[in-house]
Coordinates of C-alpha atoms in Angstrom, one line a residue:
Chain R
E1 CA 0.0 0.0 0.0
D2 CA 1.3 3.4 -1.0
Q3 CA 2.1 5.6 2.0
V4 CA 3.1 9.2 2.7
T5 CA 4.5 10.0 6.1
Q6 CA 5.2 13.5 7.5
S7 CA 7.3 14.5 10.5
P8 CA 7.2 16.0 12.9
E9 CA 3.4 16.1 13.7
A10 CA 3.8 19.5 15.3
L11 CA 6.5 22.1 15.3
R12 CA 6.8 25.2 17.4
L13 CA 9.2 27.9 16.3
Q14 CA 10.1 31.3 17.3
E15 CA 9.8 34.0 14.7
G16 CA 13.0 34.0 12.6
E17 CA 14.0 30.4 13.6
S18 CA 14.4 28.4 10.4
S19 CA 13.5 24.8 10.2
S20 CA 12.5 21.9 7.9
L21 CA 9.5 19.7 7.6
N22 CA 9.9 16.1 6.3
C23 CA 7.8 14.1 3.9
S24 CA 8.8 10.5 3.2
Y25 CA 6.9 8.3 0.7
T26 CA 6.6 4.9 -0.9
V27 CA 9.0 5.2 -3.8
S28 CA 7.5 2.6 -6.1
G29 CA 5.0 4.2 -8.4
L30 CA 5.4 7.8 -7.2
R31 CA 5.0 10.2 -10.1
G32 CA 5.3 13.4 -8.3
L33 CA 4.7 15.3 -5.0
F34 CA 2.5 18.2 -4.0
W35 CA 2.9 20.5 -1.0
Y36 CA 0.0 22.4 0.4
R37 CA -0.7 24.8 3.3
Q38 CA -4.0 24.5 5.1
D39 CA -5.4 27.0 7.6
P40 CA -8.1 26.0 10.0
G41 CA -11.5 25.6 8.5
K42 CA -10.2 26.1 4.9
G43 CA -9.3 24.0 2.0
P44 CA -5.6 23.3 1.3
E45 CA -3.8 26.0 -0.6
F46 CA -1.4 24.8 -3.3
L47 CA 2.3 25.6 -2.8
F48 CA 4.5 23.4 -5.0
T49 CA 4.7 20.5 -7.4
L50 CA 7.9 18.4 -7.6
Y51 CA 8.6 15.6 -10.0
S52 CA 12.3 14.8 -10.1
A53 CA 14.9 14.0 -7.5
G54 CA 17.1 17.1 -7.1
E55 CA 14.3 19.5 -8.0
E56 CA 13.8 22.6 -5.9
K57 CA 11.1 25.2 -5.9
E58 CA 10.9 28.4 -3.8
K59 CA 8.2 30.8 -2.8
E60 CA 8.8 33.6 -0.4
R61 CA 10.2 32.0 2.8
L62 CA 9.4 28.5 1.6
K63 CA 11.6 26.1 -0.4
A64 CA 10.6 22.6 -1.3
T65 CA 13.2 19.9 -2.3
L66 CA 12.8 16.4 -3.5
T67 CA 15.3 13.5 -3.1
K68 CA 14.8 9.9 -4.2
K69 CA 13.0 8.9 -1.1
E70 CA 11.8 12.1 0.7
S71 CA 10.9 15.7 0.3
F72 CA 11.6 18.6 2.6
L73 CA 9.9 21.9 3.1
H74 CA 12.4 24.4 4.4
I75 CA 11.1 27.5 6.1
T76 CA 13.5 30.4 6.4
A77 CA 13.0 33.1 9.0
P78 CA 9.4 32.2 9.6
K79 CA 6.8 34.8 10.6
P80 CA 3.6 34.2 12.7
E81 CA 1.5 34.3 9.5
D82 CA 3.3 31.1 8.4
S83 CA 1.5 29.2 11.1
A84 CA -0.6 26.6 9.5
T85 CA -0.7 22.8 8.8
Y86 CA 1.5 21.8 5.9
L87 CA 0.5 18.8 3.9
C88 CA 2.4 16.8 1.3
A89 CA 0.7 14.5 -1.1
G90 CA 2.1 11.8 -3.4
I91 CA 0.8 11.4 -7.0
Y92 CA 0.3 7.7 -7.7
G93 CA -1.5 5.9 -10.4
G94 CA -2.5 7.0 -13.9
S95 CA -3.7 10.5 -13.2
Q96 CA -3.0 13.6 -11.2
G97 CA -6.3 13.5 -9.6
N98 CA -5.6 10.7 -7.1
L99 CA -3.4 12.0 -4.3
I100 CA -2.3 10.2 -1.2
F101 CA -1.8 12.7 1.6
G102 CA 0.3 12.6 4.7
K103 CA -1.3 13.6 8.0
G104 CA 0.4 17.0 8.0
T105 CA 2.8 19.0 10.2
K106 CA 1.1 21.7 12.3
L107 CA 3.5 24.6 12.4
S108 CA 3.2 27.3 15.1
V109 CA 5.4 30.4 14.9
K110 CA 5.5 32.6 17.9
P111 CA 6.4 36.3 17.8
Chain Z
K1 CA -10.2 33.6 -12.5
A2 CA -12.7 32.3 -10.0
G3 CA -11.5 29.5 -7.8
V4 CA -13.2 26.2 -6.9
T5 CA -16.6 26.7 -5.3
Q6 CA -18.5 24.2 -3.2
T7 CA -22.0 24.3 -1.9
P8 CA -23.3 24.2 0.6
R9 CA -20.6 25.2 3.0
Y10 CA -22.2 23.7 6.1
L11 CA -24.8 20.9 6.5
I12 CA -26.4 19.1 9.4
K13 CA -28.1 15.8 8.7
T14 CA -29.4 12.9 10.8
R15 CA -28.4 9.2 10.5
G16 CA -30.0 7.4 7.6
Q17 CA -30.6 10.5 5.5
Q18 CA -28.8 11.2 2.3
V19 CA -26.9 14.2 1.1
T20 CA -25.7 15.8 -2.1
L21 CA -22.8 18.1 -2.3
S22 CA -21.8 20.3 -5.3
C23 CA -18.5 21.4 -6.7
S24 CA -17.8 23.8 -9.5
P25 CA -14.1 23.6 -10.7
I26 CA -12.0 26.3 -12.1
S27 CA -13.0 27.3 -15.6
G28 CA -11.3 25.1 -18.1
H29 CA -10.4 22.3 -15.7
R30 CA -12.0 19.0 -16.6
S31 CA -10.7 16.9 -13.7
V32 CA -12.5 17.0 -10.4
S33 CA -11.5 15.0 -7.4
W34 CA -13.3 14.6 -4.0
Y35 CA -11.7 14.0 -0.6
Q36 CA -12.9 13.4 2.9
Q37 CA -11.0 15.0 5.7
T38 CA -11.3 13.9 9.3
P39 CA -9.0 14.6 12.3
G40 CA -8.2 10.9 12.7
Q41 CA -7.7 9.9 9.1
G42 CA -6.6 13.1 7.5
L43 CA -7.4 13.6 3.8
Q44 CA -8.6 10.6 2.0
F45 CA -9.3 10.3 -1.7
L46 CA -12.9 9.4 -2.6
F47 CA -13.0 9.6 -6.4
E48 CA -11.9 11.5 -9.5
Y49 CA -14.0 12.5 -12.5
F50 CA -12.7 13.5 -15.9
S51 CA -14.9 14.5 -18.8
E52 CA -18.0 13.0 -17.1
T53 CA -16.3 9.6 -16.4
Q54 CA -15.0 8.3 -13.1
R55 CA -11.3 7.8 -13.6
N56 CA -10.2 6.7 -10.1
K57 CA -11.9 5.5 -7.0
G58 CA -10.7 5.4 -3.4
N59 CA -11.5 2.8 -0.8
F60 CA -14.9 4.0 0.4
P61 CA -18.2 2.0 0.5
G62 CA -20.7 2.2 -2.2
R63 CA -22.8 4.6 -0.2
F64 CA -20.5 7.3 -1.6
S65 CA -21.1 8.1 -5.2
G66 CA -20.5 10.9 -7.6
R67 CA -21.0 12.2 -11.0
Q68 CA -19.8 14.9 -13.3
F69 CA -21.8 17.0 -15.8
S70 CA -20.8 18.2 -19.3
N71 CA -19.9 21.6 -17.8
S72 CA -17.4 19.8 -15.5
R73 CA -19.5 20.6 -12.4
S74 CA -19.5 17.6 -10.1
E75 CA -21.8 16.3 -7.3
M76 CA -21.1 13.7 -4.7
N77 CA -23.9 11.8 -2.9
V78 CA -23.8 10.0 0.4
S79 CA -26.7 7.7 1.1
T80 CA -27.8 6.2 4.4
L81 CA -25.6 8.6 6.4
E82 CA -23.7 7.3 9.4
L83 CA -22.2 9.2 12.3
G84 CA -18.7 8.5 11.0
D85 CA -19.5 10.4 7.8
S86 CA -19.1 13.7 9.7
A87 CA -16.2 15.3 8.0
L88 CA -15.0 18.1 5.8
Y89 CA -15.6 17.2 2.2
L90 CA -13.2 18.8 -0.2
C91 CA -13.3 19.1 -3.9
A92 CA -10.3 19.8 -6.1
S93 CA -9.8 20.6 -9.7
T94 CA -6.7 19.8 -11.7
S95 CA -5.2 21.9 -14.4
G96 CA -4.9 20.4 -17.9
S97 CA -1.2 20.0 -17.5
G98 CA -1.7 18.2 -14.2
E99 CA 0.9 20.5 -12.6
T100 CA -1.5 21.9 -10.0
Q101 CA -4.5 20.8 -8.1
Y102 CA -6.6 23.5 -6.5
F103 CA -9.0 22.9 -3.6
G104 CA -12.3 24.5 -2.8
P105 CA -13.2 25.7 0.7
G106 CA -15.0 22.4 1.5
T107 CA -18.4 21.4 2.8
R108 CA -18.5 20.6 6.5
L109 CA -21.0 17.8 7.1
L110 CA -22.3 17.0 10.6
V111 CA -24.3 13.8 11.0
L112 CA -26.4 13.6 14.2

């Protein structure tokens, strides 16, 4: 069974304290990986798509990287508004419409 | 460009009833996927529709069904509701290139 596992489950940072979130996945059959941000009571907000090992994408304070067996979401100098749950999802199967999600990392950034 | 819209946003039903949820994808997107989100299980894939055809199906009982119309709007139906069906139901539309999948705000269903 295809699996996506995120760690840690929760992360508390001080404003400006950089860190990384981890997403590990079943390698066989993975076609790509999505990262999302989700605020309470809202739908996930798309952040990045990664397809190949070595690929990196950046957006403001966030940088996503992909290796052969895991992905990282690096947060540089976070601000309180970066507080949210970050989800990664593996693309398996024959279409992009079927994603397998990790349980997420709940990030809290204190001022 | 308008985002993914879902209606209704909130719904309260009782056990045994049925419910229909609606999703309008981003204009031009032909793929619509449905997910169930609960605190315990997280986000789980229900099914995907593309050009009015079900393309993928997750591991949910037959009480959960869906359809897609020619304008790409989609509906999902849950019959004989159970308490465990209480969840946030999310719809997502996928761009033609498959590079991005955008989610709607969700419909929060409470089954009493």
